[in-house]
């Protein structure tokens, strides 16, 4: 069975804010772990309902990950990972959230007491892109028709885009 290596180069880092659900990877672990925001419940990003994408901060230390954490730990002779985060680095220092934390960025790294300094990297920031009506309005019709010939982006605002379409052979 081929082993998957999870890495992200610094060139791929773009300064996105990190939020609940971000994927992190420890260089001593066997699997990525999902980041949990445990220090605040007020500030959200990329979440129109304001209920899922809490902004992570440099105060999210201790065990801010969803079990089973990073799988097996090479530093602990491949026993199950039990991370203890002691500090975050390379966070966004120009903004302070109401609880005193500075937001994490996708280039932020953290130190585990069991591992080494900066042994954990963020491999996916947790935000998700979504198309809006503005995207459809700006879509170039000829390009879009090549990518998805079944949908006309200019007709998305129509009340019934499927009017006249016979799906059941009726």
mmCIF file of C-alpha atoms in Angstrom, residues 12-139:
data_model
loop_
_atom_site.group_PDB
_atom_site.id
_atom_site.type_symbol
_atom_site.label_atom_id
_atom_site.label_comp_id
_atom_site.label_asym_id
_atom_site.label_seq_id
_atom_site.Cartn_x
_atom_site.Cartn_y
_atom_site.Cartn_z
ATOM 1 C CA UNK A 12 1.156 27.754 -1.970
ATOM 2 C CA UNK A 13 0.413 29.769 1.176
ATOM 3 C CA UNK A 14 -1.728 32.797 0.460
ATOM 4 C CA UNK A 15 -2.582 34.290 3.850
ATOM 5 C CA UNK A 16 -6.120 32.885 4.226
ATOM 6 C CA UNK A 17 -7.644 33.045 7.684
ATOM 7 C CA UNK A 18 -7.828 29.632 9.334
ATOM 8 C CA UNK A 19 -11.141 28.440 10.741
ATOM 9 C CA UNK A 20 -12.858 25.535 12.445
ATOM 10 C CA UNK A 21 -12.378 22.392 10.358
ATOM 11 C CA UNK A 22 -8.970 23.335 8.935
ATOM 12 C CA UNK A 23 -6.713 20.370 8.170
ATOM 13 C CA UNK A 24 -3.322 20.266 9.877
ATOM 14 C CA UNK A 25 -0.438 17.833 9.537
ATOM 15 C CA UNK A 26 2.328 16.976 11.980
ATOM 16 C CA UNK A 27 5.628 15.899 10.468
ATOM 17 C CA UNK A 28 5.685 13.027 12.987
ATOM 18 C CA UNK A 29 2.061 11.938 12.460
ATOM 19 C CA UNK A 30 0.556 9.502 9.986
ATOM 20 C CA UNK A 31 -2.693 11.377 9.212
ATOM 21 C CA UNK A 32 -3.992 14.955 9.060
ATOM 22 C CA UNK A 33 -6.076 16.244 11.972
ATOM 23 C CA UNK A 34 -9.072 18.590 12.026
ATOM 24 C CA UNK A 35 -8.594 21.847 13.935
ATOM 25 C CA UNK A 36 -11.168 22.807 16.567
ATOM 26 C CA UNK A 37 -11.648 26.382 17.770
ATOM 27 C CA UNK A 38 -12.017 26.184 21.538
ATOM 28 C CA UNK A 39 -11.201 29.716 22.667
ATOM 29 C CA UNK A 40 -13.972 31.852 21.185
ATOM 30 C CA UNK A 41 -17.559 31.650 19.895
ATOM 31 C CA UNK A 42 -18.088 35.113 18.423
ATOM 32 C CA UNK A 43 -15.988 35.622 15.266
ATOM 33 C CA UNK A 44 -16.803 33.744 12.056
ATOM 34 C CA UNK A 45 -15.410 33.700 8.536
ATOM 35 C CA UNK A 46 -16.743 32.239 5.267
ATOM 36 C CA UNK A 47 -20.020 31.239 6.916
ATOM 37 C CA UNK A 48 -23.147 33.176 5.984
ATOM 38 C CA UNK A 49 -25.150 31.586 8.806
ATOM 39 C CA UNK A 50 -22.439 32.362 11.380
ATOM 40 C CA UNK A 51 -22.599 28.941 12.976
ATOM 41 C CA UNK A 52 -19.730 26.758 11.761
ATOM 42 C CA UNK A 53 -16.578 28.569 10.650
ATOM 43 C CA UNK A 54 -15.148 30.087 13.842
ATOM 44 C CA UNK A 55 -11.847 31.919 13.300
ATOM 45 C CA UNK A 56 -8.908 30.097 14.904
ATOM 46 C CA UNK A 57 -6.415 32.124 16.949
ATOM 47 C CA UNK A 58 -2.971 31.806 18.483
ATOM 48 C CA UNK A 59 -4.708 31.118 21.814
ATOM 49 C CA UNK A 60 -5.992 27.746 20.542
ATOM 50 C CA UNK A 61 -3.389 25.700 22.383
ATOM 51 C CA UNK A 62 -3.540 22.518 24.425
ATOM 52 C CA UNK A 63 -5.480 19.947 22.364
ATOM 53 C CA UNK A 64 -7.356 21.941 19.681
ATOM 54 C CA UNK A 65 -7.851 18.924 17.396
ATOM 55 C CA UNK A 66 -10.596 16.428 16.777
ATOM 56 C CA UNK A 67 -9.638 12.845 17.772
ATOM 57 C CA UNK A 68 -7.968 10.641 16.542
ATOM 58 C CA UNK A 69 -5.554 13.567 16.171
ATOM 59 C CA UNK A 70 -2.592 12.828 13.860
ATOM 60 C CA UNK A 71 -2.801 9.017 13.847
ATOM 61 C CA UNK A 72 0.361 7.314 15.060
ATOM 62 C CA UNK A 73 3.303 9.409 16.281
ATOM 63 C CA UNK A 74 6.854 8.595 15.153
ATOM 64 C CA UNK A 75 8.221 10.435 18.219
ATOM 65 C CA UNK A 76 6.260 8.063 20.474
ATOM 66 C CA UNK A 77 7.362 4.868 18.674
ATOM 67 C CA UNK A 78 4.197 4.857 16.526
ATOM 68 C CA UNK A 79 1.840 4.904 19.497
ATOM 69 C CA UNK A 80 -1.379 6.942 19.081
ATOM 70 C CA UNK A 81 -0.800 10.684 18.817
ATOM 71 C CA UNK A 82 -1.641 12.758 21.884
ATOM 72 C CA UNK A 83 -0.738 16.337 20.892
ATOM 73 C CA UNK A 84 -0.121 19.149 23.357
ATOM 74 C CA UNK A 85 0.170 22.443 21.483
ATOM 75 C CA UNK A 86 2.359 24.945 23.316
ATOM 76 C CA UNK A 87 2.483 27.856 20.838
ATOM 77 C CA UNK A 88 1.539 29.119 17.383
ATOM 78 C CA UNK A 89 3.805 31.169 15.099
ATOM 79 C CA UNK A 90 3.256 33.306 11.987
ATOM 80 C CA UNK A 91 -0.283 34.396 12.901
ATOM 81 C CA UNK A 92 -1.902 37.685 11.803
ATOM 82 C CA UNK A 93 -0.735 40.306 14.290
ATOM 83 C CA UNK A 94 -2.588 43.318 12.808
ATOM 84 C CA UNK A 95 -5.985 42.198 14.150
ATOM 85 C CA UNK A 96 -6.937 41.235 17.680
ATOM 86 C CA UNK A 97 -10.161 39.323 18.235
ATOM 87 C CA UNK A 98 -12.362 40.228 21.199
ATOM 88 C CA UNK A 99 -10.904 37.420 23.364
ATOM 89 C CA UNK A 100 -7.351 38.735 22.823
ATOM 90 C CA UNK A 101 -6.346 36.157 20.215
ATOM 91 C CA UNK A 102 -4.629 36.896 16.926
ATOM 92 C CA UNK A 103 -6.122 35.055 13.896
ATOM 93 C CA UNK A 104 -4.194 32.117 12.443
ATOM 94 C CA UNK A 105 -3.214 32.162 8.772
ATOM 95 C CA UNK A 106 -2.661 29.224 6.447
ATOM 96 C CA UNK A 107 1.091 29.812 6.846
ATOM 97 C CA UNK A 108 0.898 29.536 10.659
ATOM 98 C CA UNK A 109 2.779 26.697 12.351
ATOM 99 C CA UNK A 110 2.608 25.328 15.856
ATOM 100 C CA UNK A 111 4.773 23.472 18.320
ATOM 101 C CA UNK A 112 3.780 20.242 20.001
ATOM 102 C CA UNK A 113 5.396 19.466 23.372
ATOM 103 C CA UNK A 114 6.034 15.919 22.145
ATOM 104 C CA UNK A 115 7.344 16.927 18.719
ATOM 105 C CA UNK A 116 9.660 19.797 17.800
ATOM 106 C CA UNK A 117 9.187 23.525 17.220
ATOM 107 C CA UNK A 118 6.959 24.219 14.200
ATOM 108 C CA UNK A 119 6.269 20.505 13.631
ATOM 109 C CA UNK A 120 2.603 21.100 12.713
ATOM 110 C CA UNK A 121 1.558 22.890 9.512
ATOM 111 C CA UNK A 122 -1.829 23.879 8.148
ATOM 112 C CA UNK A 123 -2.490 22.022 4.897
ATOM 113 C CA UNK A 124 -6.019 23.367 4.252
ATOM 114 C CA UNK A 125 -7.348 26.563 5.889
ATOM 115 C CA UNK A 126 -10.941 25.356 6.265
ATOM 116 C CA UNK A 127 -12.691 27.989 4.182
ATOM 117 C CA UNK A 128 -14.746 26.872 1.205
ATOM 118 C CA UNK A 129 -15.407 28.850 -1.953
ATOM 119 C CA UNK A 130 -18.934 29.183 -3.276
ATOM 120 C CA UNK A 131 -20.371 30.744 -6.400
ATOM 121 C CA UNK A 132 -22.787 33.636 -6.123
ATOM 122 C CA UNK A 133 -25.092 35.506 -8.461
ATOM 123 C CA UNK A 134 -22.294 38.026 -9.012
ATOM 124 C CA UNK A 135 -20.067 35.221 -10.307
ATOM 125 C CA UNK A 136 -22.761 34.191 -12.788
ATOM 126 C CA UNK A 137 -23.225 37.786 -13.949
ATOM 127 C CA UNK A 138 -19.484 38.121 -14.640
ATOM 128 C CA UNK A 139 -19.159 34.709 -16.330
#
